[in-house]
PDB file of C-alpha atoms in Angstrom:
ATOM      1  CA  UNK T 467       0.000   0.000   0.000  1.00 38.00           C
ATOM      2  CA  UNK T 468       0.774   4.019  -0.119  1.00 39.00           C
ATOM      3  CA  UNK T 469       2.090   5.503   2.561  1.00 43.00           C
ATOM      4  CA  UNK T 470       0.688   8.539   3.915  1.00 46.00           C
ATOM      5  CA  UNK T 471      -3.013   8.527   5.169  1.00 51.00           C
ATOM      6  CA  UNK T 472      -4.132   7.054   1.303  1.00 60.00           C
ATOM      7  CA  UNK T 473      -2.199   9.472  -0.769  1.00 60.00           C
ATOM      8  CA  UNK T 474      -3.623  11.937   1.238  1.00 60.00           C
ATOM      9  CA  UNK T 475      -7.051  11.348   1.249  1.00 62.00           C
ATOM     10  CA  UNK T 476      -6.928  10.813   4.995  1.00 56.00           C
ATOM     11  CA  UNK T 477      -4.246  13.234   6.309  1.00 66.00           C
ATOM     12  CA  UNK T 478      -4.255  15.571   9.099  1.00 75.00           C
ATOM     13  CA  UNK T 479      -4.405  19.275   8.631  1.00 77.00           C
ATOM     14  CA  UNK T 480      -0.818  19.160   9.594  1.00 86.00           C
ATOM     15  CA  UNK T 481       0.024  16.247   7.962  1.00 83.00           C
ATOM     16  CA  UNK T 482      -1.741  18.125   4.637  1.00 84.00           C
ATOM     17  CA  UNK T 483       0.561  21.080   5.408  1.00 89.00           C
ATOM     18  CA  UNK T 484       3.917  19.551   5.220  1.00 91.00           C
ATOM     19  CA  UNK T 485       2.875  18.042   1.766  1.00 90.00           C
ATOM     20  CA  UNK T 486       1.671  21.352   0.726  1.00 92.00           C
ATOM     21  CA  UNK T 487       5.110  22.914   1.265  1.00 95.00           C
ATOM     22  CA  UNK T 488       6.994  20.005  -0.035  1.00 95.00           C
ATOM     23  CA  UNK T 489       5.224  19.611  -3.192  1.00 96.00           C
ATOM     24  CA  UNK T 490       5.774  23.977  -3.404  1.00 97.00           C
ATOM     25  CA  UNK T 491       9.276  23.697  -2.771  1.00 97.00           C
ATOM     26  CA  UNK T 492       9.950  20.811  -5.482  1.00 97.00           C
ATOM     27  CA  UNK T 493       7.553  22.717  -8.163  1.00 98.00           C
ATOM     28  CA  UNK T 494      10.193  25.737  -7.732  1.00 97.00           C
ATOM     29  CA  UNK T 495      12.527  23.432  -7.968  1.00 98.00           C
ATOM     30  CA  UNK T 496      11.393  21.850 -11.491  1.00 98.00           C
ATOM     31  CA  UNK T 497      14.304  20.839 -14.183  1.00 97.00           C
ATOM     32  CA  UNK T 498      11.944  20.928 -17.320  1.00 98.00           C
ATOM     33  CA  UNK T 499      12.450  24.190 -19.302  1.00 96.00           C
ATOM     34  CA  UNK T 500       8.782  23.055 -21.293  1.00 97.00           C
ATOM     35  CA  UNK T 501       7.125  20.674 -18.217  1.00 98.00           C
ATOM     36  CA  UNK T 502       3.645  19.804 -20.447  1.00 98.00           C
ATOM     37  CA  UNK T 503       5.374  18.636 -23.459  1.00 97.00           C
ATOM     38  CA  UNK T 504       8.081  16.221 -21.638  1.00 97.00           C
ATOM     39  CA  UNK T 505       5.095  13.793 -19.794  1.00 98.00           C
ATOM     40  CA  UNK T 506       4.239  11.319 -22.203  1.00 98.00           C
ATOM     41  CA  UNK T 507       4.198   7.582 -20.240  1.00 98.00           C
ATOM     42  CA  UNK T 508       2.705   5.471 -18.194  1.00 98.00           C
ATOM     43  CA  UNK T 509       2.152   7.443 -14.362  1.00 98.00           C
ATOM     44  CA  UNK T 510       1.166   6.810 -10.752  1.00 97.00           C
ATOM     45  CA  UNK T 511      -0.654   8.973  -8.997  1.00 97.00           C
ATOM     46  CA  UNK T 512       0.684   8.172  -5.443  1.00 94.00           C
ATOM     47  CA  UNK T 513      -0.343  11.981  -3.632  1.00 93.00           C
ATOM     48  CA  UNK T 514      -3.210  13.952  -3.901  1.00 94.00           C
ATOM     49  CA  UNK T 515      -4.358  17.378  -2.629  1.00 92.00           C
ATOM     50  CA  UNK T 516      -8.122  16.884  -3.259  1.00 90.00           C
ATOM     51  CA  UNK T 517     -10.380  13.347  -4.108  1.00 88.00           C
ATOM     52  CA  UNK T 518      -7.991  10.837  -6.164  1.00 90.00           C
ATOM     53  CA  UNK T 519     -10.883  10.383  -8.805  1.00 89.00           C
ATOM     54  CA  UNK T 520     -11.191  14.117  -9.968  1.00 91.00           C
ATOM     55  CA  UNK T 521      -7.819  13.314 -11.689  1.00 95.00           C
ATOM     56  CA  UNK T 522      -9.589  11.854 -14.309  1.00 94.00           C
ATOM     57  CA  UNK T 523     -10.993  13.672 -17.136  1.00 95.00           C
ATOM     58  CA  UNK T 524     -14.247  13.209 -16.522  1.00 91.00           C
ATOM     59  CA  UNK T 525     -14.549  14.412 -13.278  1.00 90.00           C
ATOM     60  CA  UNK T 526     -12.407  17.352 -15.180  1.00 93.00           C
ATOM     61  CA  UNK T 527     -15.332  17.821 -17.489  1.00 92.00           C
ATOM     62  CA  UNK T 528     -17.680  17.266 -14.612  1.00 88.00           C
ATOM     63  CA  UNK T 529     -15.904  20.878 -13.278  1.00 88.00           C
ATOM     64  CA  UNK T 530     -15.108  23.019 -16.074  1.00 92.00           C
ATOM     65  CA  UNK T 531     -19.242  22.221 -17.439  1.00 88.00           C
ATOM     66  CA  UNK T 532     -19.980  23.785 -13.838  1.00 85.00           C
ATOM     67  CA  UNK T 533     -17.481  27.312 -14.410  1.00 85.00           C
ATOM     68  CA  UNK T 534     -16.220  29.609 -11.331  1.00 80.00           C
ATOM     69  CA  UNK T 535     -19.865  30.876 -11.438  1.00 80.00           C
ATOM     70  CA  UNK T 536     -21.204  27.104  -9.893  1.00 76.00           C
ATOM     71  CA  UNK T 537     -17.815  25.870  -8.551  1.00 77.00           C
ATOM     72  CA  UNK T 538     -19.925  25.087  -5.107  1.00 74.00           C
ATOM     73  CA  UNK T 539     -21.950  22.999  -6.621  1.00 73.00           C
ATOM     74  CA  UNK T 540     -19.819  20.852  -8.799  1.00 67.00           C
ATOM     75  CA  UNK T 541     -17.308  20.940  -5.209  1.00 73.00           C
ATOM     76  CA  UNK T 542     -21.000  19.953  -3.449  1.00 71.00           C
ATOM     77  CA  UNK T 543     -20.871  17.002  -5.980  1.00 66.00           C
ATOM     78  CA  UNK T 544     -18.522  15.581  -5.980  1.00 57.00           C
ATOM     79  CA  UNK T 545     -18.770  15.342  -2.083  1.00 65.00           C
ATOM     80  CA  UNK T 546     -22.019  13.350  -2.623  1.00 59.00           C
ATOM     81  CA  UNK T 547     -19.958  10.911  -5.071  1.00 55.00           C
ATOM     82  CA  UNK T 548     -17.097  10.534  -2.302  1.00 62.00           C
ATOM     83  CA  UNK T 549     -20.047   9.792   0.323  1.00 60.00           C
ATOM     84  CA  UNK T 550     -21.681   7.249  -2.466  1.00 54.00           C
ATOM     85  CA  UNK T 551     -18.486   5.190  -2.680  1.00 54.00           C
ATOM     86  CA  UNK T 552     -17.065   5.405   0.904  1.00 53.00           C
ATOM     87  CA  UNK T 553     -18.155   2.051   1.878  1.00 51.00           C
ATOM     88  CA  UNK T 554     -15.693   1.138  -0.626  1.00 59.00           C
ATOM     89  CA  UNK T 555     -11.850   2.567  -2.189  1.00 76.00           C
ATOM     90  CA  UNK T 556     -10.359   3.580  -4.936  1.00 83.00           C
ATOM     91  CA  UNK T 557      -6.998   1.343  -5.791  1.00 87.00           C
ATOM     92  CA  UNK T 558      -4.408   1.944  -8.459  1.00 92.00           C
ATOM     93  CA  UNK T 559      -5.169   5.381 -10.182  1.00 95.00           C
ATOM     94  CA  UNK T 560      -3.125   5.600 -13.744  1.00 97.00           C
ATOM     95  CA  UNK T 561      -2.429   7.588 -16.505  1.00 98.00           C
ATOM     96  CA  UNK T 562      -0.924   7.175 -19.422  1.00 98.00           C
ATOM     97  CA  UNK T 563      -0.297  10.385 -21.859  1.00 98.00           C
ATOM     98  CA  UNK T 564       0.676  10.228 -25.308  1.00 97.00           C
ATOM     99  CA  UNK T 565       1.725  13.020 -27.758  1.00 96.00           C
ATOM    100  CA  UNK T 566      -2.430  13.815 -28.223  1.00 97.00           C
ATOM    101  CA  UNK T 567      -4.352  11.605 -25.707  1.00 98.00           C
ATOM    102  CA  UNK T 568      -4.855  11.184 -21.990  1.00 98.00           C
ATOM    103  CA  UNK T 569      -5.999   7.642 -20.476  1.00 98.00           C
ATOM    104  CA  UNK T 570      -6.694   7.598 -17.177  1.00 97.00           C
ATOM    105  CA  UNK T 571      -7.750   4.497 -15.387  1.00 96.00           C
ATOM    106  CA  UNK T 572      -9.062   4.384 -11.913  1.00 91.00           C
ATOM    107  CA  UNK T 573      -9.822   0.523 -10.106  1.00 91.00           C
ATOM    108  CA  UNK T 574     -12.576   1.266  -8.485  1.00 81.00           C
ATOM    109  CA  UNK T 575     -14.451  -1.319  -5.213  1.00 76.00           C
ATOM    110  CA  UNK T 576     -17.741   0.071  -4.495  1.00 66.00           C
ATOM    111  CA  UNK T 577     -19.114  -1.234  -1.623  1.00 57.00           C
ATOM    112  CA  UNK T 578     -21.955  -3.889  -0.692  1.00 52.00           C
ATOM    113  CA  UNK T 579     -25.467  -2.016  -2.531  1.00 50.00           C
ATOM    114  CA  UNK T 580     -28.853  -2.910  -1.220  1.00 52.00           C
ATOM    115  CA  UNK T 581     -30.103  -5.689  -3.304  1.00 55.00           C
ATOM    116  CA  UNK T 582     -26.330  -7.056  -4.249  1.00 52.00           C
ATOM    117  CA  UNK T 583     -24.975  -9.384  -2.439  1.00 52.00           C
ATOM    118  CA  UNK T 584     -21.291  -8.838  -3.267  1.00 54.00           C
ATOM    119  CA  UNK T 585     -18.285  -6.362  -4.097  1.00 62.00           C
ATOM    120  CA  UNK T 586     -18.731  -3.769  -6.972  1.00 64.00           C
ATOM    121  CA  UNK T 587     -15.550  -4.006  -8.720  1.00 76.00           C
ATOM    122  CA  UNK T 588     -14.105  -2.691 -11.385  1.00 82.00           C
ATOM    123  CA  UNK T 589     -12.063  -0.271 -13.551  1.00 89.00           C
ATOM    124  CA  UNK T 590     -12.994   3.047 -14.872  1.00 88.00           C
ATOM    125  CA  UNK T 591     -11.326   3.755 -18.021  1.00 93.00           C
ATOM    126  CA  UNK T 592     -11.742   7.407 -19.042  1.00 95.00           C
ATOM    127  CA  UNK T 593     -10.235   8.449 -22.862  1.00 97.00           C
ATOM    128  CA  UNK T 594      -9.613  12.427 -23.605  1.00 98.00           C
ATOM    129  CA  UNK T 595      -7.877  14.239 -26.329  1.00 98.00           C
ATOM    130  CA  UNK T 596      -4.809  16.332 -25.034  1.00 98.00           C
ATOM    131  CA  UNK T 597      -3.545  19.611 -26.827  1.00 98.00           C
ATOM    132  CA  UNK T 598      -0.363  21.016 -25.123  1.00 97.00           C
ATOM    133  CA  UNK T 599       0.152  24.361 -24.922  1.00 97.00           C
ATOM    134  CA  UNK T 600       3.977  25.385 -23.508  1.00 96.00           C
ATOM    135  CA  UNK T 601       5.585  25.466 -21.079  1.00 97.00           C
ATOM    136  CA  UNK T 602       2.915  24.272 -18.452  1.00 98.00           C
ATOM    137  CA  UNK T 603      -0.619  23.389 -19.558  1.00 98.00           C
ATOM    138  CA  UNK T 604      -3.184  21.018 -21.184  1.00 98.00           C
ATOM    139  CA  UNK T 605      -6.408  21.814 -22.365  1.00 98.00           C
ATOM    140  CA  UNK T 606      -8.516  18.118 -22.328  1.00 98.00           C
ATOM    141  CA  UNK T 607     -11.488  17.149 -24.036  1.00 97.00           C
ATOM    142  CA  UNK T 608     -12.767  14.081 -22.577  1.00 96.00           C
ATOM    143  CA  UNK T 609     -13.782  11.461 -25.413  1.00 96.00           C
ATOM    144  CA  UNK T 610     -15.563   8.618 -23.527  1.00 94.00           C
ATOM    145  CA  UNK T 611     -15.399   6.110 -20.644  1.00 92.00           C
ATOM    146  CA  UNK T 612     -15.821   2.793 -20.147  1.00 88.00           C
ATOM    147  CA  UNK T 613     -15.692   0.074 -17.177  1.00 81.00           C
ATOM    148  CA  UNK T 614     -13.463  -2.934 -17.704  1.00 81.00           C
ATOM    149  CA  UNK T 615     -12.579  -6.002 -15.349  1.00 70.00           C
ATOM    150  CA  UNK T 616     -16.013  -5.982 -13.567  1.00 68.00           C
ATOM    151  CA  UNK T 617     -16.637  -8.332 -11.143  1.00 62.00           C
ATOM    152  CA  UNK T 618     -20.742  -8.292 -12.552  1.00 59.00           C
ATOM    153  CA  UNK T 619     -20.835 -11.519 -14.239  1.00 55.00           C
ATOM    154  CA  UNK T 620     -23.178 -10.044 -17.049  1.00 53.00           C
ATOM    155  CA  UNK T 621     -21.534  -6.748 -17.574  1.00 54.00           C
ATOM    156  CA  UNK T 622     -18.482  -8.402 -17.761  1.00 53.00           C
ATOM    157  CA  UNK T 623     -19.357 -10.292 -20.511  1.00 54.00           C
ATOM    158  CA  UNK T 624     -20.885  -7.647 -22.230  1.00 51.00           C
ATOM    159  CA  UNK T 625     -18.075  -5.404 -21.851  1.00 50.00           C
ATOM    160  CA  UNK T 626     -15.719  -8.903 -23.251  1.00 51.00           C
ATOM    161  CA  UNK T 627     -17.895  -9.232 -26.101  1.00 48.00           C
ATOM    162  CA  UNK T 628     -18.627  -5.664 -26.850  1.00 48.00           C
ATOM    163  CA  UNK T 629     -16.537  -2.244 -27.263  1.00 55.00           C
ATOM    164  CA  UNK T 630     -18.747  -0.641 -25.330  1.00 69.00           C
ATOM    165  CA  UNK T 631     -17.576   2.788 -24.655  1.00 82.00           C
ATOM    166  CA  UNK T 632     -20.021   5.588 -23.034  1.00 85.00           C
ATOM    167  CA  UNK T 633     -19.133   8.394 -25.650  1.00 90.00           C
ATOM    168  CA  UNK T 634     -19.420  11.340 -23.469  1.00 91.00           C
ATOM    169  CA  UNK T 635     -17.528  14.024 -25.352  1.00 94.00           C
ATOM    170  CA  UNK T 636     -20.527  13.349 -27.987  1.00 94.00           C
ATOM    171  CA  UNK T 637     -22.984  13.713 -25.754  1.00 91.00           C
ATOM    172  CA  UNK T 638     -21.755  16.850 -24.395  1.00 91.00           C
ATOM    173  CA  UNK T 639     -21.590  18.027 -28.353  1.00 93.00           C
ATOM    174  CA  UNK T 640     -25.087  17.023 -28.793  1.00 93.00           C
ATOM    175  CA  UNK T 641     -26.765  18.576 -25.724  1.00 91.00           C
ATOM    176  CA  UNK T 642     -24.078  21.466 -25.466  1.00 91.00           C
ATOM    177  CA  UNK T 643     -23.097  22.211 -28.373  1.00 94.00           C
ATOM    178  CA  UNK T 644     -19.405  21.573 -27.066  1.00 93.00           C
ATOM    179  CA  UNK T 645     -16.899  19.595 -25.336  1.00 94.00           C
ATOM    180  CA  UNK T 646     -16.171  21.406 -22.131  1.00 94.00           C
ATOM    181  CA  UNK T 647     -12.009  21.916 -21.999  1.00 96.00           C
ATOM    182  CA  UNK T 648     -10.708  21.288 -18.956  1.00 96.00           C
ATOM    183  CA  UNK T 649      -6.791  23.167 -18.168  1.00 97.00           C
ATOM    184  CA  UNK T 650      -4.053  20.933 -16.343  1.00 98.00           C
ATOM    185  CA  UNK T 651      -0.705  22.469 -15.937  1.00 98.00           C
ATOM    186  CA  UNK T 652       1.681  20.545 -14.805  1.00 98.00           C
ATOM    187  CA  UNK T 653       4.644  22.600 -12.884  1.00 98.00           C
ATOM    188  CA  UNK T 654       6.743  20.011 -12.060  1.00 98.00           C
ATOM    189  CA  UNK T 655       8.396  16.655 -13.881  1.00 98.00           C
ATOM    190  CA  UNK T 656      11.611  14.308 -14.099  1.00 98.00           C
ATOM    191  CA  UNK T 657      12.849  11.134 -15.314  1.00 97.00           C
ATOM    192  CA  UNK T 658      10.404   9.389 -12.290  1.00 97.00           C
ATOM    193  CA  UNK T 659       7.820  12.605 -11.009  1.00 98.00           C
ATOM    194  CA  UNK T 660       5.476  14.964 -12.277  1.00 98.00           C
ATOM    195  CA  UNK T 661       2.858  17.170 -10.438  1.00 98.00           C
ATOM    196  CA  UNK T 662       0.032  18.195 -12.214  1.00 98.00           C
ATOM    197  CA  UNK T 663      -2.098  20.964 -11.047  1.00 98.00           C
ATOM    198  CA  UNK T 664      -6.293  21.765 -11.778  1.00 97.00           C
ATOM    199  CA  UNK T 665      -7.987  24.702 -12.420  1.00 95.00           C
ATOM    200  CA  UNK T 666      -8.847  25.021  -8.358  1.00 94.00           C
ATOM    201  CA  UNK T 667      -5.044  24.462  -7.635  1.00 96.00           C
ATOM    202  CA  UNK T 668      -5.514  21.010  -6.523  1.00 95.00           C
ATOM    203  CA  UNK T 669      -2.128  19.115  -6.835  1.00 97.00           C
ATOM    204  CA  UNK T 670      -1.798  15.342  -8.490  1.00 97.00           C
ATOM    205  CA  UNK T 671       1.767  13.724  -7.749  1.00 97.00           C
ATOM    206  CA  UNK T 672       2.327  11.067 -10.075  1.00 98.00           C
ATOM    207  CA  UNK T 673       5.078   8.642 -10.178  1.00 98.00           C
ATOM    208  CA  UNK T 674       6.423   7.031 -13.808  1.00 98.00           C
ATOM    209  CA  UNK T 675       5.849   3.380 -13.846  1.00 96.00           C
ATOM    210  CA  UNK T 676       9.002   1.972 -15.574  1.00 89.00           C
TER     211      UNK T 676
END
């Protein structure tokens, strides 16, 4: 397991401020002349400031749909999603970047539901197109997202036999007219670490998986 209250889901206030001043100190610290275009790979995230699933692009979307003018209410949401799943956890959270795309996968255990007598399991598979804009950010438009290695004996075979993909970015087309772009800027990365800020300053410290 990770160290340090659940990558810092759990931590105390004190506990939250050494990280806070570690993770500043290393960001002013940062070797990359152009950090955003020098992150493609497979990454970690092992240290969070905020909920480890809003490092996915849909949550992402989720945010930048809601603007500065509703941030309390996306922030009240995604409270009520934390509260939904706390019986459960959230395992391995990954992302891999290419030159164009962002993949982030989150394993996901949702507890006992009323009716089901078992473990929810499964991983959350979230696609989004990247454009990288130097020396720090990403603007990401989240394409679709899909569950895969469920634990549901039926919607695991569906998912085996079908590419079943929820296509959100065209649903946000059809009902919005656009994508919502979501900015990342990521002030911080090395041959093995990168940290990744959001558009509320929340930090995501990912390691590279070799």
């Amino acid at each position: 397991g990770i160290p340090w209250q659940d990558r810092g889901e759990f931590a105390t206030g004190e506990e939250r401020d050494i990280v806070v001043d570690l993770v500043t100190q290393l960001e002013a610290l940062n070797p990359t002349p152009n950090p955003a275009t020098d992150c493609n790979g497979d990454w970690d995230l092992c240290i969070s400031s905020t909920q480890l699933f809003r490092s996915s692009p849909f949550f992402q979307s989720l945010r930048s749909l809601a603007g500065e003018e509703n941030k309390a209410i996306a922030e009240n949401g995604f409270d009520l999603h934390e509260r939904a799943t706390s019986t459960g956890q959230i395992g391995r959270v990954r992302q891999t970047i290419s030159d164009d795309e962002l993949v982030s996968e989150v394993d996901l255990t949702v507890g006992i539901l009323p009716g089901i007598p078992f473990r929810i399991k499964g991983t959350v598979v979230t696609r989004a197109k990247l454009t990288v804009n130097p020396p720090e950010e990403w603007d990401v438009k989240v394409i679709g997202t899909s569950v895969k290695a469920s634990n549901v004996p039926f919607l695991d075979q569906l998912l085996d036999d079908v590419d079943l993909e929820l296509p959100v970015g065209s649903l946000y087309e059809q009902l919005l007219g656009k994508v919502p772009v979501s900015e990342l800027k990521t002030f911080y990365v090395d041959e093995g670490l990168r940290i990744t800020r959001d558009v509320d300053d929340n930090f995501y410290v990912f390691t590279r998986i070799w």
